[in-house]
PDB file of C-alpha atoms in Angstrom:
ATOM      1  CA  MET A  30     -28.680 -57.278  25.800  1.00 41.00           C
ATOM      2  CA  ARG A  31     -27.862 -59.760  22.328  1.00 41.00           C
ATOM      3  CA  LYS A  32     -29.706 -57.725  20.268  1.00 41.00           C
ATOM      4  CA  LYS A  33     -28.042 -54.357  21.138  1.00 39.00           C
ATOM      5  CA  LEU A  34     -24.554 -55.978  21.016  1.00 34.00           C
ATOM      6  CA  PHE A  35     -25.956 -57.393  17.443  1.00 35.00           C
ATOM      7  CA  PHE A  36     -26.731 -53.661  16.248  1.00 32.00           C
ATOM      8  CA  PHE A  37     -23.789 -52.360  17.854  1.00 32.00           C
ATOM      9  CA  ALA A  38     -21.305 -54.647  15.798  1.00 35.00           C
ATOM     10  CA  ALA A  39     -23.219 -54.311  12.479  1.00 34.00           C
ATOM     11  CA  ALA A  40     -22.990 -50.320  13.328  1.00 34.00           C
ATOM     12  CA  LEU A  41     -18.967 -51.386  13.293  1.00 32.00           C
ATOM     13  CA  LEU A  42     -19.029 -52.887  10.201  1.00 31.00           C
ATOM     14  CA  ILE A  43     -20.262 -50.391   8.156  1.00 31.00           C
ATOM     15  CA  THR A  44     -18.068 -47.982   9.376  1.00 37.00           C
ATOM     16  CA  PHE A  45     -14.828 -49.790   8.913  1.00 39.00           C
ATOM     17  CA  LEU A  46     -16.396 -50.486   5.319  1.00 42.00           C
ATOM     18  CA  ALA A  47     -17.624 -47.145   4.284  1.00 46.00           C
ATOM     19  CA  PRO A  48     -15.084 -45.312   2.058  1.00 51.00           C
ATOM     20  CA  ALA A  49     -12.800 -42.328   3.510  1.00 53.00           C
ATOM     21  CA  ALA A  50     -14.288 -39.015   2.378  1.00 55.00           C
ATOM     22  CA  ALA A  51     -11.945 -37.574  -0.548  1.00 55.00           C
ATOM     23  CA  PRO A  52      -9.726 -34.800   0.964  1.00 60.00           C
ATOM     24  CA  ALA A  53     -11.416 -31.398   0.212  1.00 68.00           C
ATOM     25  CA  ALA A  54      -9.623 -29.782  -3.023  1.00 80.00           C
ATOM     26  CA  PRO A  55      -7.236 -26.466  -1.934  1.00 85.00           C
ATOM     27  CA  SER A  56      -8.460 -23.025  -3.321  1.00 93.00           C
ATOM     28  CA  ALA A  57      -7.838 -19.686  -2.231  1.00 96.00           C
ATOM     29  CA  ALA A  58      -9.744 -16.389  -2.426  1.00 98.00           C
ATOM     30  CA  ILE A  59      -7.475 -13.611  -4.289  1.00 98.00           C
ATOM     31  CA  ASP A  60      -8.557 -10.291  -3.270  1.00 98.00           C
ATOM     32  CA  THR A  61      -7.270  -7.628  -5.229  1.00 97.00           C
ATOM     33  CA  SER A  62      -9.719  -4.704  -4.496  1.00 96.00           C
ATOM     34  CA  LYS A  63      -6.891  -2.702  -2.882  1.00 96.00           C
ATOM     35  CA  ALA A  64      -4.450  -3.150  -5.585  1.00 96.00           C
ATOM     36  CA  SER A  65      -4.303   0.566  -6.406  1.00 94.00           C
ATOM     37  CA  ALA A  66      -2.993   0.749  -2.766  1.00 95.00           C
ATOM     38  CA  GLY A  67      -0.246  -1.407  -3.175  1.00 96.00           C
ATOM     39  CA  VAL A  68      -1.842  -4.892  -1.887  1.00 97.00           C
ATOM     40  CA  VAL A  69      -3.000  -7.902  -2.567  1.00 98.00           C
ATOM     41  CA  THR A  70      -4.885 -10.117  -0.073  1.00 98.00           C
ATOM     42  CA  VAL A  71      -4.806 -14.238  -0.057  1.00 98.00           C
ATOM     43  CA  THR A  72      -7.288 -16.293   2.098  1.00 98.00           C
ATOM     44  CA  TYR A  73      -6.689 -19.922   1.605  1.00 97.00           C
ATOM     45  CA  THR A  74      -8.447 -22.824   2.236  1.00 93.00           C
ATOM     46  CA  GLY A  75      -7.507 -26.076   2.460  1.00 93.00           C
ATOM     47  CA  ASP A  76      -4.570 -28.070   4.678  1.00 93.00           C
ATOM     48  CA  PHE A  77      -0.939 -27.732   5.033  1.00 94.00           C
ATOM     49  CA  SER A  78       0.308 -31.304   4.369  1.00 93.00           C
ATOM     50  CA  LYS A  79       1.941 -29.828   1.331  1.00 94.00           C
ATOM     51  CA  LYS A  80       3.592 -26.385   0.867  1.00 95.00           C
ATOM     52  CA  ILE A  81       1.848 -23.654  -0.221  1.00 97.00           C
ATOM     53  CA  LYS A  82       3.196 -20.378  -2.114  1.00 98.00           C
ATOM     54  CA  VAL A  83       2.107 -17.605  -3.274  1.00 98.00           C
ATOM     55  CA  MET A  84       3.712 -16.080  -6.440  1.00 98.00           C
ATOM     56  CA  ILE A  85       3.199 -12.783  -7.573  1.00 98.00           C
ATOM     57  CA  LYS A  86       5.116 -11.307 -10.761  1.00 98.00           C
ATOM     58  CA  ASN A  87       5.250  -8.136 -12.857  1.00 98.00           C
ATOM     59  CA  GLY A  88       6.585  -8.743 -16.075  1.00 96.00           C
ATOM     60  CA  ASP A  89      10.388 -10.632 -15.619  1.00 96.00           C
ATOM     61  CA  GLU A  90      10.284  -9.565 -12.258  1.00 97.00           C
ATOM     62  CA  LYS A  91       8.668 -11.796  -9.538  1.00 97.00           C
ATOM     63  CA  TYR A  92       8.359 -12.487  -5.541  1.00 98.00           C
ATOM     64  CA  THR A  93       7.570 -15.654  -3.921  1.00 98.00           C
ATOM     65  CA  TYR A  94       6.456 -16.235  -0.594  1.00 98.00           C
ATOM     66  CA  ASP A  95       5.470 -18.981   1.999  1.00 97.00           C
ATOM     67  CA  LEU A  96       1.898 -19.289   3.289  1.00 97.00           C
ATOM     68  CA  PHE A  97       1.412 -21.053   6.896  1.00 95.00           C
ATOM     69  CA  THR A  98      -1.798 -19.458   7.842  1.00 96.00           C
ATOM     70  CA  LYS A  99      -5.512 -19.739   6.551  1.00 96.00           C
ATOM     71  CA  ASP A 100      -5.873 -15.875   7.788  1.00 97.00           C
ATOM     72  CA  PRO A 101      -6.345 -13.890   5.490  1.00 98.00           C
ATOM     73  CA  THR A 102      -2.741 -12.319   4.539  1.00 98.00           C
ATOM     74  CA  ARG A 103      -1.902  -9.135   2.894  1.00 98.00           C
ATOM     75  CA  PHE A 104       1.280  -9.214   0.064  1.00 98.00           C
ATOM     76  CA  PRO A 105       2.956  -5.880  -1.588  1.00 98.00           C
ATOM     77  CA  LEU A 106       2.760  -5.133  -4.509  1.00 98.00           C
ATOM     78  CA  GLN A 107       5.941  -3.411  -5.145  1.00 97.00           C
ATOM     79  CA  MET A 108       7.117  -3.997  -8.953  1.00 97.00           C
ATOM     80  CA  GLY A 109       6.164  -0.256 -10.264  1.00 96.00           C
ATOM     81  CA  LYS A 110       3.133   0.042 -12.798  1.00 96.00           C
ATOM     82  CA  GLY A 111       2.188  -2.641 -15.469  1.00 97.00           C
ATOM     83  CA  GLY A 112       0.018  -5.905 -15.104  1.00 97.00           C
ATOM     84  CA  TYR A 113       0.352  -8.043 -12.057  1.00 98.00           C
ATOM     85  CA  THR A 114      -0.441 -11.932 -11.977  1.00 98.00           C
ATOM     86  CA  VAL A 115      -1.150 -13.336  -8.476  1.00 98.00           C
ATOM     87  CA  THR A 116      -0.949 -17.324  -8.304  1.00 98.00           C
ATOM     88  CA  VAL A 117      -0.946 -19.996  -4.969  1.00 98.00           C
ATOM     89  CA  LEU A 118       0.528 -23.269  -5.675  1.00 98.00           C
ATOM     90  CA  ARG A 119       0.558 -25.856  -3.685  1.00 97.00           C
ATOM     91  CA  GLY A 120       3.606 -28.710  -3.423  1.00 96.00           C
ATOM     92  CA  LEU A 121       4.004 -31.705  -5.597  1.00 94.00           C
ATOM     93  CA  SER A 122       6.623 -33.118  -4.710  1.00 88.00           C
ATOM     94  CA  GLY A 123      10.723 -31.921  -4.204  1.00 87.00           C
ATOM     95  CA  ASP A 124      10.978 -28.211  -6.185  1.00 89.00           C
ATOM     96  CA  SER A 125       7.793 -29.021  -7.798  1.00 95.00           C
ATOM     97  CA  TYR A 126       4.579 -26.940  -7.689  1.00 97.00           C
ATOM     98  CA  SER A 127       0.904 -27.137  -8.908  1.00 96.00           C
ATOM     99  CA  PRO A 128      -0.847 -24.067  -9.396  1.00 97.00           C
ATOM    100  CA  PHE A 129      -4.817 -23.638  -8.453  1.00 96.00           C
ATOM    101  CA  ALA A 130      -5.727 -20.127  -8.138  1.00 97.00           C
ATOM    102  CA  THR A 131      -4.638 -17.514  -9.964  1.00 98.00           C
ATOM    103  CA  ALA A 132      -5.822 -13.493 -10.260  1.00 98.00           C
ATOM    104  CA  SER A 133      -4.720 -10.409 -12.289  1.00 98.00           C
ATOM    105  CA  VAL A 134      -4.659  -7.065 -11.856  1.00 97.00           C
ATOM    106  CA  ASN A 135      -2.958  -3.744 -13.833  1.00 97.00           C
ATOM    107  CA  ILE A 136      -1.772  -0.724 -11.592  1.00 95.00           C
ATOM    108  CA  ASP A 137      -1.311   2.481 -13.481  1.00 93.00           C
ATOM    109  CA  GLU A 138       0.067   5.272 -11.279  1.00 88.00           C
ATOM    110  CA  PRO A 139       1.368   2.948  -8.041  1.00 87.00           C
ATOM    111  CA  ASP A 140       1.809   4.947  -4.921  1.00 91.00           C
ATOM    112  CA  ASP A 141       5.005   4.235  -2.933  1.00 87.00           C
ATOM    113  CA  ALA A 142       4.237   6.788   0.427  1.00 90.00           C
ATOM    114  CA  GLU A 143       1.053   4.643   0.474  1.00 94.00           C
ATOM    115  CA  LEU A 144       2.097   0.761  -0.452  1.00 96.00           C
ATOM    116  CA  TYR A 145       4.606   1.466   2.362  1.00 98.00           C
ATOM    117  CA  LEU A 146       2.305   1.860   5.026  1.00 98.00           C
ATOM    118  CA  HIS A 147       0.189  -0.805   4.817  1.00 97.00           C
ATOM    119  CA  SER A 148       0.884  -4.227   7.427  1.00 98.00           C
ATOM    120  CA  ILE A 149       2.345  -7.251   5.289  1.00 98.00           C
ATOM    121  CA  GLN A 150       3.263 -10.697   5.788  1.00 98.00           C
ATOM    122  CA  LEU A 151       6.629  -9.774   6.716  1.00 98.00           C
ATOM    123  CA  VAL A 152       5.542  -6.954   8.361  1.00 98.00           C
ATOM    124  CA  ASP A 153       2.839  -8.008  10.218  1.00 98.00           C
ATOM    125  CA  PHE A 154       1.192  -5.331  12.638  1.00 98.00           C
ATOM    126  CA  ALA A 155      -1.931  -3.828  14.116  1.00 98.00           C
ATOM    127  CA  PRO A 156      -3.056  -1.486  16.467  1.00 97.00           C
ATOM    128  CA  GLU A 157      -3.788  -3.271  19.225  1.00 97.00           C
ATOM    129  CA  MET A 158      -0.277  -5.006  19.659  1.00 98.00           C
ATOM    130  CA  LYS A 159       1.695  -4.566  22.472  1.00 98.00           C
ATOM    131  CA  SER A 160       4.831  -3.457  20.226  1.00 98.00           C
ATOM    132  CA  MET A 161       2.308  -0.933  18.902  1.00 98.00           C
ATOM    133  CA  LYS A 162       0.500   0.289  21.610  1.00 98.00           C
ATOM    134  CA  GLY A 163       4.649   1.007  23.208  1.00 98.00           C
ATOM    135  CA  PHE A 164       5.466   2.902  20.146  1.00 98.00           C
ATOM    136  CA  ALA A 165       2.508   5.330  19.761  1.00 97.00           C
ATOM    137  CA  ALA A 166       2.782   5.658  23.651  1.00 97.00           C
ATOM    138  CA  LEU A 167       6.802   6.353  22.553  1.00 97.00           C
ATOM    139  CA  THR A 168       6.088   8.783  20.212  1.00 96.00           C
ATOM    140  CA  LYS A 169       2.874  10.806  20.779  1.00 95.00           C
ATOM    141  CA  ASP A 170       4.678  13.819  21.858  1.00 92.00           C
ATOM    142  CA  GLY A 171       6.807  13.705  18.458  1.00 90.00           C
ATOM    143  CA  ALA A 172       5.677  17.142  16.729  1.00 90.00           C
ATOM    144  CA  ARG A 173       6.983  15.564  13.694  1.00 96.00           C
ATOM    145  CA  LEU A 174       7.477  12.939  11.606  1.00 97.00           C
ATOM    146  CA  LYS A 175      11.132  13.036  12.201  1.00 97.00           C
ATOM    147  CA  ASP A 176      10.992  13.289  15.873  1.00 97.00           C
ATOM    148  CA  LYS A 177       8.636  10.041  15.768  1.00 98.00           C
ATOM    149  CA  LEU A 178      11.605   8.451  13.576  1.00 98.00           C
ATOM    150  CA  ASP A 179      14.399   9.449  16.035  1.00 98.00           C
ATOM    151  CA  LEU A 180      12.469   8.078  18.892  1.00 98.00           C
ATOM    152  CA  VAL A 181      11.603   5.038  17.758  1.00 98.00           C
ATOM    153  CA  TYR A 182      15.359   4.344  15.845  1.00 98.00           C
ATOM    154  CA  GLY A 183      16.856   5.201  19.290  1.00 98.00           C
ATOM    155  CA  TYR A 184      14.381   2.814  21.283  1.00 98.00           C
ATOM    156  CA  ILE A 185      15.801  -0.512  18.657  1.00 98.00           C
ATOM    157  CA  VAL A 186      19.244   0.672  18.900  1.00 98.00           C
ATOM    158  CA  ASP A 187      19.544   1.140  22.600  1.00 98.00           C
ATOM    159  CA  ASN A 188      17.162  -1.680  23.541  1.00 98.00           C
ATOM    160  CA  VAL A 189      17.316  -4.635  20.960  1.00 98.00           C
ATOM    161  CA  SER A 190      20.400  -6.973  20.834  1.00 97.00           C
ATOM    162  CA  TYR A 191      21.421  -9.382  18.060  1.00 97.00           C
ATOM    163  CA  ASP A 192      20.548 -12.919  18.791  1.00 97.00           C
ATOM    164  CA  TYR A 193      23.381 -14.738  17.670  1.00 95.00           C
ATOM    165  CA  ASP A 194      21.789 -18.249  18.753  1.00 95.00           C
ATOM    166  CA  LYS A 195      19.136 -17.593  16.205  1.00 95.00           C
ATOM    167  CA  ALA A 196      21.821 -16.339  13.575  1.00 93.00           C
ATOM    168  CA  ALA A 197      23.419 -19.505  13.748  1.00 93.00           C
ATOM    169  CA  GLU A 198      20.072 -21.341  12.925  1.00 92.00           C
ATOM    170  CA  ALA A 199      19.729 -19.281  10.144  1.00 89.00           C
ATOM    171  CA  ALA A 200      23.212 -19.811   8.862  1.00 87.00           C
ATOM    172  CA  ALA A 201      22.525 -23.733   9.367  1.00 88.00           C
ATOM    173  CA  GLY A 202      19.508 -23.715   7.073  1.00 86.00           C
ATOM    174  CA  ARG A 203      16.965 -24.571  10.066  1.00 88.00           C
ATOM    175  CA  LEU A 204      14.906 -20.995   9.439  1.00 86.00           C
ATOM    176  CA  SER A 205      13.633 -21.861   6.301  1.00 84.00           C
ATOM    177  CA  GLY A 206      10.361 -19.887   5.708  1.00 87.00           C
ATOM    178  CA  TYR A 207      11.359 -18.202   8.915  1.00 93.00           C
ATOM    179  CA  LEU A 208       9.045 -15.026   9.293  1.00 96.00           C
ATOM    180  CA  PRO A 209       9.336 -11.994  12.217  1.00 97.00           C
ATOM    181  CA  VAL A 210       6.779 -11.909  15.167  1.00 98.00           C
ATOM    182  CA  ILE A 211       7.145  -8.404  15.854  1.00 98.00           C
ATOM    183  CA  ASP A 212       5.739  -8.677  19.544  1.00 98.00           C
ATOM    184  CA  ASP A 213       8.253 -11.598  20.207  1.00 98.00           C
ATOM    185  CA  THR A 214      11.025  -9.083  19.131  1.00 98.00           C
ATOM    186  CA  TYR A 215       9.432  -6.395  21.012  1.00 98.00           C
ATOM    187  CA  LYS A 216       9.159  -8.582  24.041  1.00 98.00           C
ATOM    188  CA  THR A 217      12.560  -9.884  24.197  1.00 98.00           C
ATOM    189  CA  ASN A 218      14.721  -7.257  22.843  1.00 98.00           C
ATOM    190  CA  LEU A 219      16.342 -10.050  20.667  1.00 98.00           C
ATOM    191  CA  GLY A 220      16.956 -10.793  17.223  1.00 98.00           C
ATOM    192  CA  ILE A 221      18.358 -10.942  13.895  1.00 97.00           C
ATOM    193  CA  CYS A 222      18.563  -8.345  10.933  1.00 97.00           C
ATOM    194  CA  TYR A 223      15.066  -9.295   9.196  1.00 97.00           C
ATOM    195  CA  ASP A 224      13.688  -8.838  13.339  1.00 98.00           C
ATOM    196  CA  TYR A 225      15.350  -5.438  13.662  1.00 98.00           C
ATOM    197  CA  SER A 226      14.100  -4.357   9.946  1.00 98.00           C
ATOM    198  CA  SER A 227      10.309  -5.831  10.440  1.00 98.00           C
ATOM    199  CA  LEU A 228       9.795  -4.203  13.949  1.00 98.00           C
ATOM    200  CA  PHE A 229      11.371  -1.053  12.709  1.00 98.00           C
ATOM    201  CA  ALA A 230       9.207  -0.893   9.272  1.00 98.00           C
ATOM    202  CA  ALA A 231       6.179  -1.764  11.444  1.00 98.00           C
ATOM    203  CA  ALA A 232       6.872   1.112  13.758  1.00 98.00           C
ATOM    204  CA  LEU A 233       7.603   3.629  11.699  1.00 98.00           C
ATOM    205  CA  ARG A 234       4.391   2.746   9.274  1.00 98.00           C
ATOM    206  CA  SER A 235       2.171   2.659  12.310  1.00 97.00           C
ATOM    207  CA  ALA A 236       3.309   6.264  12.968  1.00 97.00           C
ATOM    208  CA  GLY A 237       2.270   7.291   9.116  1.00 97.00           C
ATOM    209  CA  ILE A 238       5.790   7.442   7.726  1.00 98.00           C
ATOM    210  CA  PRO A 239       6.110   5.145   4.755  1.00 98.00           C
ATOM    211  CA  THR A 240       8.787   2.449   4.820  1.00 98.00           C
ATOM    212  CA  ARG A 241      10.612  -0.466   3.311  1.00 98.00           C
ATOM    213  CA  LEU A 242      12.265  -3.595   4.424  1.00 98.00           C
ATOM    214  CA  GLU A 243      14.980  -4.241   1.809  1.00 98.00           C
ATOM    215  CA  MET A 244      17.158  -7.673   1.768  1.00 98.00           C
ATOM    216  CA  GLY A 245      20.756  -7.864  -0.044  1.00 98.00           C
ATOM    217  CA  TYR A 246      23.804  -7.262   0.637  1.00 97.00           C
ATOM    218  CA  SER A 247      26.130  -4.690   2.487  1.00 97.00           C
ATOM    219  CA  THR A 248      29.462  -3.368   2.868  1.00 95.00           C
ATOM    220  CA  LYS A 249      29.399  -3.485   6.610  1.00 91.00           C
ATOM    221  CA  VAL A 250      28.150  -7.119   6.694  1.00 93.00           C
ATOM    222  CA  GLU A 251      29.527 -10.090   5.490  1.00 89.00           C
ATOM    223  CA  SER A 252      26.509 -12.185   5.040  1.00 91.00           C
ATOM    224  CA  TYR A 253      22.942 -11.799   3.545  1.00 94.00           C
ATOM    225  CA  HIS A 254      21.461  -8.836   5.097  1.00 96.00           C
ATOM    226  CA  ALA A 255      18.033  -6.828   5.957  1.00 98.00           C
ATOM    227  CA  TRP A 256      17.368  -2.761   6.811  1.00 98.00           C
ATOM    228  CA  ASN A 257      15.175  -0.282   6.140  1.00 98.00           C
ATOM    229  CA  GLU A 258      14.356   2.879   3.681  1.00 98.00           C
ATOM    230  CA  ALA A 259      11.698   5.654   5.052  1.00 98.00           C
ATOM    231  CA  LEU A 260      10.197   8.332   3.141  1.00 97.00           C
ATOM    232  CA  LEU A 261      10.838  11.917   4.831  1.00 96.00           C
ATOM    233  CA  GLY A 262      10.351  15.268   2.831  1.00 93.00           C
ATOM    234  CA  GLY A 263       9.730  13.456  -0.213  1.00 93.00           C
ATOM    235  CA  LYS A 264      13.474  11.665   0.095  1.00 96.00           C
ATOM    236  CA  TRP A 265      14.108   8.022   0.960  1.00 97.00           C
ATOM    237  CA  PHE A 266      16.811   7.940   3.722  1.00 97.00           C
ATOM    238  CA  LYS A 267      18.446   4.124   4.261  1.00 98.00           C
ATOM    239  CA  MET A 268      18.800   3.062   7.714  1.00 98.00           C
ATOM    240  CA  ASP A 269      20.639  -0.120   9.545  1.00 98.00           C
ATOM    241  CA  THR A 270      19.169  -0.444  12.956  1.00 98.00           C
ATOM    242  CA  THR A 271      20.912  -3.847  13.381  1.00 98.00           C
ATOM    243  CA  TYR A 272      24.217  -2.589  12.555  1.00 98.00           C
ATOM    244  CA  ASP A 273      23.832   0.577  14.450  1.00 98.00           C
ATOM    245  CA  ALA A 274      22.835  -1.079  17.867  1.00 98.00           C
ATOM    246  CA  ALA A 275      26.172  -3.516  17.510  1.00 97.00           C
ATOM    247  CA  ALA A 276      28.096   0.131  16.972  1.00 97.00           C
ATOM    248  CA  LYS A 277      26.986   1.569  20.051  1.00 97.00           C
ATOM    249  CA  LYS A 278      27.115  -1.717  21.654  1.00 95.00           C
ATOM    250  CA  TYR A 279      31.051  -1.856  20.791  1.00 95.00           C
ATOM    251  CA  LYS A 280      31.419   1.759  21.055  1.00 96.00           C
ATOM    252  CA  MET A 281      31.873   2.477  17.298  1.00 96.00           C
ATOM    253  CA  ALA A 282      31.585   5.442  15.545  1.00 95.00           C
ATOM    254  CA  PHE A 283      28.062   5.290  13.129  1.00 96.00           C
ATOM    255  CA  SER A 284      25.777   7.685  11.411  1.00 96.00           C
ATOM    256  CA  GLN A 285      21.640   7.115  11.363  1.00 97.00           C
ATOM    257  CA  ALA A 286      21.277   7.679   7.725  1.00 97.00           C
ATOM    258  CA  LYS A 287      23.352   5.288   5.331  1.00 98.00           C
ATOM    259  CA  ALA A 288      24.854   5.784   1.903  1.00 97.00           C
ATOM    260  CA  ASP A 289      23.482   4.034  -0.755  1.00 96.00           C
ATOM    261  CA  ALA A 290      26.729   2.880  -2.230  1.00 97.00           C
ATOM    262  CA  ASP A 291      27.259   0.493   0.371  1.00 97.00           C
ATOM    263  CA  TYR A 292      23.953  -1.361   0.143  1.00 98.00           C
ATOM    264  CA  SER A 293      22.694  -3.590  -2.762  1.00 98.00           C
ATOM    265  CA  VAL A 294      19.219  -4.113  -2.978  1.00 98.00           C
ATOM    266  CA  VAL A 295      17.967  -7.350  -4.054  1.00 98.00           C
ATOM    267  CA  LYS A 296      14.488  -7.583  -2.466  1.00 98.00           C
ATOM    268  CA  LYS A 297      12.224  -4.886  -0.914  1.00 97.00           C
ATOM    269  CA  TYR A 298       9.028  -5.175   0.759  1.00 98.00           C
TER     270      TYR A 298
END
């Protein structure tokens, strides 16, 4: 017994004195094989003790995203033709970041019709999701794409209500990095403009209708806002399901198609 105790104690001593393993350096795979279709996929390997961001640039224009998962994540290449640089960065301190992975790709002829059909980080959907199955059943008898759009639009405007509690959290700056969860919005029938527009875009994209999620400002809304544009018959139609759902609830007049002059686009996805 004494010998066993001695060996046990010695093993503990070795464990305590052994140097701690150095944390693995962060890395990321950047897949540009689908760049001609308008998307790039980032797969991050590492910990999240520091913020991880993905920055995509084309000339002087850039989009920056927070990355929260090690799952492959798609991002759009929506800044037209040109040379794109995709960089993955890790937070240092404050607003300082250090790049640790980068890739470049050139796009000669971007196809908006294809680009805005994909599942991406901000419009994250898959056919097996409950929401997408529900919308597929809703639109299965739609003879034309416009019929499918009208069915989806009507469902969201009639059923989804504005989440004033979440809106207050956003206004107070407590939703930094927030991403819509489409199945949650579909299940609860609650959301802010970001949720409405992500759900609408996912449902229309899954039905084969190219759809943008746009953010910026509207003459109809006081704060920073989100809405959609859908491509039908070669023309983009602007729609705002958040506004229309509220207008219908309060028995105000509204129309499905919105005037471009009432919306100022800052970002589009």
